[in-house]
């Protein structure tokens, strides 16, 4: 059962309408509003262009897994090359790769569409399936692809557009449209939240290069900023020597071989700062307000990269556990209604307050000001960063040692059960990990949060 | 809901001083569902009929309105000829061999009314089953007293197990229990909330129905016509026959009126407890303590009782959840050429039937286990609602605890305040005795108007019928109604009723809790 999701009322002709029933509708709308605005981790994207094999065969550009929360696959893949072919495949329950898209072309391109997975063989709802994107070219010049988004979108089922209430005789069917559409929106969320993969450790020594160690992608929500952080350790020999960490935003507009880039944050750190960690990694953090994100459009995908740079030879820097997520902002978009709770005995059961619930529902629906825009990204493992949002962590252990780190500098360490999986772990068992706190999972091929334990 | 009297003169004959009582008692000796076979009409033998329907139990009081014993009837019939004695040659047992073992679980139906001239006009007063018959003989006069229980008898002795039901309403749970128990006639209000997880584990079906009703603050009982009824907590302010007067009880036909307040029905606060459950990761719900031996051609059934209740139970997988072999040793194929396993899973236990299709070798099933997703209980929580009327001195709390079907704060939040409103005021309870009113049913609204029987201002109020006791003997039909005044049971009388009330931004009918 979802935490905080209310039991929505059953409204029957002739029955007394209760304040708690109507307030449950408020709770439902407010829950969905919060879920739509929650701090959501970016998800994996290709760090750069990936080149096709030299022999004209298909080569893997991107791979990952995701639970099948719906039958719609969304992809956003950039391609370039004189001639190229791209295909998207999944692994069915028998282990065979099935192709859902195969496309050829030439020159610069962007493959961006949804694919209906209905009726595809060997797909099981709720099951974690493997996916991959491959690119090929008939020899030189090579083809290239960069996957920005590969995600499963849950369906919106059972949706009923809320009616417009007017003064006059009440009706159960009109009122019942409200809980029905709320339940539909809740189902649309898919009952899962992804984690964000990142490196478990990468060391750089070359000077004057921007070493990109992370690239994630996120769907921008109006008014939301970004939180970015990384753990660093470095060998910086002289007191004056330093290294720089930076965060950049890429807009989905090609600029030469790459994309339009906006610098969001840079931070220089020196040996004394590193020494303050007592030999341990220190965590660098940046909160980037929405105002610092220029020209972003709600609903559009943007990538965020993080890099480090050394300016003095002989030094080295190691980075690990990068994470970037949207920052939750409680301020609703224009048009979000005020939902004032009803009280027992109220005599204001009228269009104004009932239509406010309908307005909230419409805002949360597709195309609304608070569009939930749910999806489950397909991505791989590494250091998986998450924010405790749902009760269960579903994960596939690599071996016996799976670790969940939490607390300041993620030095708290909780040993999750290892072995064969997939396994489900109730995150509520870690008292130091209240809802809304960040954590990092290592030792898992993949992981995601879920409302319910994994059913297989 | 009061019975229809259209086409009869019952509305006037019941109040006439010399109304002639019309009685009909029929017994479905062969249990074929009709009342028209030979000798099924035993009316001429009837000496007296005593019937009791109740929603209010004096010992339990108002908090447990509707959680009472089943309706009962006691019918004394003449048996001078011993025709009803099962050992009498040529008696009922020789005509209907099904009763030869005794008068037990035989459907019975009682109708009472009055004559309009020479026309008997009757309405049904009791439908149930004979639970037993006690014969007696006094000065040569033989009688049999038939003890009868309403149709709940089908549930009272029926224990059942079910899978875990997720998100069902009280009425859905009740309906399932009724159907499983063979009760086909029912009328159920829609429950107010969904219950996250519910299941039965070898539990009494009648008790399950009462618990489900109570989780909604409602009532479960059987009507005069034998129908199972679920009435939600707000039914008295929703149902037409509870909102409009169905009979006026005035001084002209009253034998006795009592008016009392019982201390046990008054509370200064109400506590409602709930305990949620959540679904935990897959685990072994049960493991067989030892290898199971299945002789050739036999089926062995294991009753597996889980460590935890489970909403999802996976059928055991051969080679993973159990192994099977013969003493050869040899692997046993799965299927009709070897071993088949059939699992019937319930909420807290399962029945695993293993069949050895071979003809020679005994099969040994080892390491058998059942896996599933267990339901783990949360800590119990509770909420208190204090009196708002300020009428009860001191502190006296009614605690609604221990109902496993109250699992959410929402449920508690609806039951608690309504219950508080009912209990925070000293409620008068009236008993009115007079001639039988054929059409009145439990929860009907009646008007009590007795201005001359008592000093002014007398009694003039509307009340819900929460108890009906009747007795016919000597050609008379006496009835005592237990009445709960309608005013004060709920905080307001003008609640917003869906489909009846009108939307208005101000001045609409009032919201309930």
Coordinates of N, CA and C in Angstrom, one line a residue, chain A residues 113-206:
Chain A
X113 N 10.2 9.3 -30.4 CA 8.8 8.8 -30.5 C 8.4 7.8 -29.5
X114 N 7.2 7.5 -29.4 CA 6.8 6.4 -28.6 C 6.5 5.2 -29.4
X115 N 6.7 4.0 -28.8 CA 6.5 2.7 -29.5 C 5.5 1.9 -28.7
X116 N 4.5 1.4 -29.3 CA 3.5 0.6 -28.6 C 4.0 -0.8 -28.5
X117 N 4.1 -1.3 -27.2 CA 4.7 -2.6 -27.0 C 3.6 -3.7 -26.8
X118 N 2.3 -3.3 -27.0 CA 1.2 -4.2 -26.9 C 1.4 -5.4 -27.9
X119 N 1.2 -6.6 -27.3 CA 1.3 -7.7 -28.1 C 2.7 -8.2 -28.5
X120 N 3.7 -7.5 -28.0 CA 5.1 -8.0 -28.2 C 5.3 -9.3 -27.4
X121 N 6.0 -10.2 -28.0 CA 6.2 -11.5 -27.3 C 7.1 -11.4 -26.1
X122 N 6.8 -12.2 -25.1 CA 7.7 -12.4 -24.0 C 7.9 -11.3 -23.1
X123 N 6.9 -10.3 -23.1 CA 7.0 -9.2 -22.1 C 6.0 -9.5 -21.0
X124 N 6.3 -9.4 -19.8 CA 5.4 -9.7 -18.7 C 5.3 -8.4 -17.8
X125 N 4.1 -8.0 -17.6 CA 3.9 -6.8 -16.8 C 4.5 -6.9 -15.4
X126 N 5.2 -5.9 -15.0 CA 5.9 -5.9 -13.7 C 7.2 -6.6 -13.7
X127 N 7.5 -7.4 -14.7 CA 8.8 -8.1 -14.7 C 9.9 -7.1 -15.2
X128 N 11.1 -7.3 -14.7 CA 12.2 -6.5 -15.1 C 12.8 -7.1 -16.4
X129 N 12.8 -6.3 -17.4 CA 13.3 -6.8 -18.7 C 14.6 -6.0 -19.1
X130 N 15.5 -6.6 -19.8 CA 16.7 -5.9 -20.3 C 16.4 -5.3 -21.6
X131 N 17.0 -4.1 -21.9 CA 16.8 -3.4 -23.1 C 18.2 -3.0 -23.6
X132 N 18.3 -2.8 -24.9 CA 19.6 -2.2 -25.5 C 19.3 -1.4 -26.7
X133 N 20.2 -0.5 -27.0 CA 20.1 0.3 -28.2 C 21.4 0.0 -29.0
X134 N 21.3 -0.3 -30.2 CA 22.5 -0.6 -31.0 C 22.5 0.3 -32.3
X135 N 23.7 0.5 -32.7 CA 23.9 1.4 -33.9 C 24.9 0.6 -34.8
X136 N 24.7 0.8 -36.1 CA 25.6 0.2 -37.1 C 25.8 1.2 -38.2
X137 N 26.8 1.0 -39.0 CA 27.1 1.8 -40.2 C 27.8 0.9 -41.2
X138 N 27.7 1.1 -42.4 CA 28.3 0.2 -43.4 C 29.8 0.5 -43.6
X139 N 30.5 0.5 -42.5 CA 32.0 0.8 -42.5 C 32.2 2.3 -42.3
X140 N 33.4 2.7 -42.6 CA 33.7 4.1 -42.4 C 33.0 5.0 -43.5
X141 N 32.6 6.2 -43.3 CA 32.7 6.8 -41.9 C 31.6 6.1 -41.0
X142 N 32.0 6.1 -39.7 CA 31.1 5.4 -38.7 C 29.8 6.1 -38.5
X143 N 28.9 5.4 -37.9 CA 27.7 6.0 -37.4 C 27.8 6.2 -35.9
X144 N 27.1 7.1 -35.4 CA 27.2 7.5 -34.0 C 25.7 7.6 -33.5
X145 N 25.6 7.3 -32.2 CA 24.3 7.5 -31.6 C 24.6 7.9 -30.1
X146 N 23.7 8.7 -29.6 CA 23.7 9.1 -28.2 C 22.2 9.0 -27.7
X147 N 22.1 8.2 -26.7 CA 20.7 7.9 -26.2 C 20.5 8.9 -25.1
X148 N 19.5 9.7 -25.2 CA 19.1 10.7 -24.2 C 18.1 10.0 -23.3
X149 N 17.1 9.4 -23.9 CA 16.0 8.8 -23.1 C 15.6 7.5 -23.7
X150 N 15.4 6.5 -22.8 CA 14.8 5.3 -23.1 C 14.0 4.9 -21.9
X151 N 12.7 5.0 -22.0 CA 11.9 4.9 -20.8 C 10.5 4.2 -21.1
X152 N 10.0 3.5 -20.1 CA 8.7 2.9 -20.2 C 7.7 3.9 -19.6
X153 N 6.6 4.2 -20.3 CA 5.6 5.1 -19.8 C 4.4 4.3 -19.3
X154 N 4.0 4.4 -18.1 CA 2.8 3.7 -17.6 C 1.5 4.2 -18.3
X155 N 0.5 3.4 -18.4 CA -0.7 3.8 -19.1 C -1.6 4.5 -18.1
X156 N -2.4 5.4 -18.7 CA -3.5 6.0 -17.9 C -4.8 5.3 -18.2
X157 N -5.2 4.4 -17.3 CA -6.3 3.6 -17.5 C -7.5 4.0 -16.6
X158 N -8.7 3.8 -17.1 CA -9.8 4.1 -16.3 C -10.1 5.6 -16.1
X159 N -9.5 6.4 -16.9 CA -9.6 7.8 -16.7 C -11.0 8.3 -17.1
X160 N -11.5 9.2 -16.2 CA -12.8 9.9 -16.5 C -12.5 11.3 -16.3
X161 N -12.8 12.1 -17.3 CA -12.7 13.6 -17.1 C -13.7 14.1 -16.1
X162 N -13.2 14.8 -15.1 CA -14.1 15.3 -14.0 C -15.2 16.1 -14.6
X163 N -16.4 16.0 -14.1 CA -17.5 16.8 -14.7 C -17.4 18.2 -14.1
X164 N -18.1 19.1 -14.8 CA -18.2 20.5 -14.2 C -19.5 20.5 -13.4
X165 N -19.3 20.8 -12.1 CA -20.5 20.8 -11.2 C -21.2 22.1 -11.3
X166 N -22.5 22.1 -11.3 CA -23.3 23.3 -11.3 C -24.3 23.2 -10.2
X167 N -24.9 24.3 -9.8 CA -25.9 24.3 -8.7 C -27.1 23.5 -9.2
X168 N -27.5 22.6 -8.4 CA -28.7 21.8 -8.8 C -28.6 20.4 -8.1
X169 N -29.3 19.5 -8.5 CA -29.4 18.2 -7.9 C -28.1 17.5 -7.9
X170 N -27.7 16.9 -6.8 CA -26.4 16.2 -6.8 C -26.6 14.9 -7.4
X171 N -25.4 14.3 -7.8 CA -25.5 12.9 -8.4 C -24.3 12.1 -8.0
X172 N -24.5 10.8 -7.8 CA -23.4 10.0 -7.4 C -22.4 9.8 -8.5
X173 N -23.0 9.7 -9.7 CA -22.0 9.5 -10.9 C -21.1 10.6 -11.0
X174 N -21.6 11.8 -10.9 CA -20.7 13.0 -11.0 C -19.6 13.0 -9.9
X175 N -20.1 12.8 -8.7 CA -19.1 12.8 -7.6 C -18.1 11.6 -7.7
X176 N -18.6 10.5 -8.2 CA -17.7 9.3 -8.3 C -16.6 9.5 -9.4
X177 N -16.9 10.4 -10.3 CA -15.9 10.6 -11.3 C -14.6 11.1 -10.7
X178 N -14.7 11.8 -9.6 CA -13.5 12.4 -8.9 C -12.6 11.3 -8.4
X179 N -13.1 10.4 -7.5 CA -12.1 9.3 -7.1 C -11.7 8.4 -8.2
X180 N -12.5 8.2 -9.2 CA -12.1 7.4 -10.3 C -10.9 8.0 -11.1
X181 N -11.0 9.3 -11.3 CA -9.9 9.9 -12.1 C -8.7 10.0 -11.2
X182 N -8.9 10.2 -9.9 CA -7.7 10.2 -9.0 C -7.0 8.9 -9.0
X183 N -7.8 7.8 -8.9 CA -7.2 6.5 -8.9 C -6.5 6.2 -10.2
X184 N -7.1 6.7 -11.3 CA -6.5 6.5 -12.6 C -5.1 7.2 -12.6
X185 N -5.1 8.4 -12.1 CA -3.8 9.2 -12.1 C -2.8 8.5 -11.2
X186 N -3.2 8.0 -10.1 CA -2.3 7.3 -9.2 C -1.7 6.0 -9.9
X187 N -2.6 5.3 -10.6 CA -2.1 4.2 -11.4 C -1.1 4.5 -12.5
X188 N -1.4 5.7 -13.0 CA -0.5 6.3 -14.0 C 1.0 6.4 -13.6
X189 N 1.1 6.7 -12.3 CA 2.5 6.8 -11.7 C 3.3 5.5 -11.8
X190 N 2.5 4.4 -11.9 CA 3.2 3.1 -12.1 C 3.7 2.4 -10.9
X191 N 3.6 3.1 -9.7 CA 4.0 2.5 -8.5 C 5.5 2.3 -8.3
X192 N 6.3 3.0 -9.1 CA 7.7 2.8 -9.0 C 8.4 4.1 -9.1
X193 N 9.6 4.2 -8.6 CA 10.5 5.4 -8.8 C 11.9 4.9 -9.1
X194 N 12.5 5.5 -10.0 CA 13.8 5.0 -10.4 C 14.9 5.6 -9.5
X195 N 16.1 4.9 -9.5 CA 17.3 5.4 -8.9 C 18.2 5.9 -10.1
X196 N 19.2 6.6 -9.7 CA 20.1 7.2 -10.7 C 21.5 6.5 -10.7
X197 N 21.9 5.9 -11.8 CA 23.2 5.3 -11.7 C 24.3 6.3 -11.9
X198 N 25.5 6.0 -11.3 CA 26.6 6.8 -11.5 C 27.9 6.0 -11.2
X199 N 29.0 6.6 -11.4 CA 30.2 5.8 -11.3 C 30.5 5.5 -9.8
X200 N 31.1 4.3 -9.6 CA 31.5 3.9 -8.2 C 32.9 4.4 -7.9
X201 N 33.6 5.0 -8.9 CA 34.9 5.6 -8.7 C 35.6 5.7 -10.0
X202 N 36.1 6.9 -10.3 CA 36.8 7.2 -11.5 C 38.0 8.2 -11.2
X203 N 39.2 7.9 -11.6 CA 40.3 8.7 -11.3 C 40.9 9.3 -12.5
X204 N 41.2 10.6 -12.4 CA 41.7 11.4 -13.6 C 43.1 12.0 -13.2
X205 N 44.0 12.0 -14.1 CA 45.3 12.6 -13.9 C 45.6 13.7 -15.0
X206 N 45.0 13.6 -16.1 CA 45.4 14.5 -17.2 C 45.0 15.9 -16.9

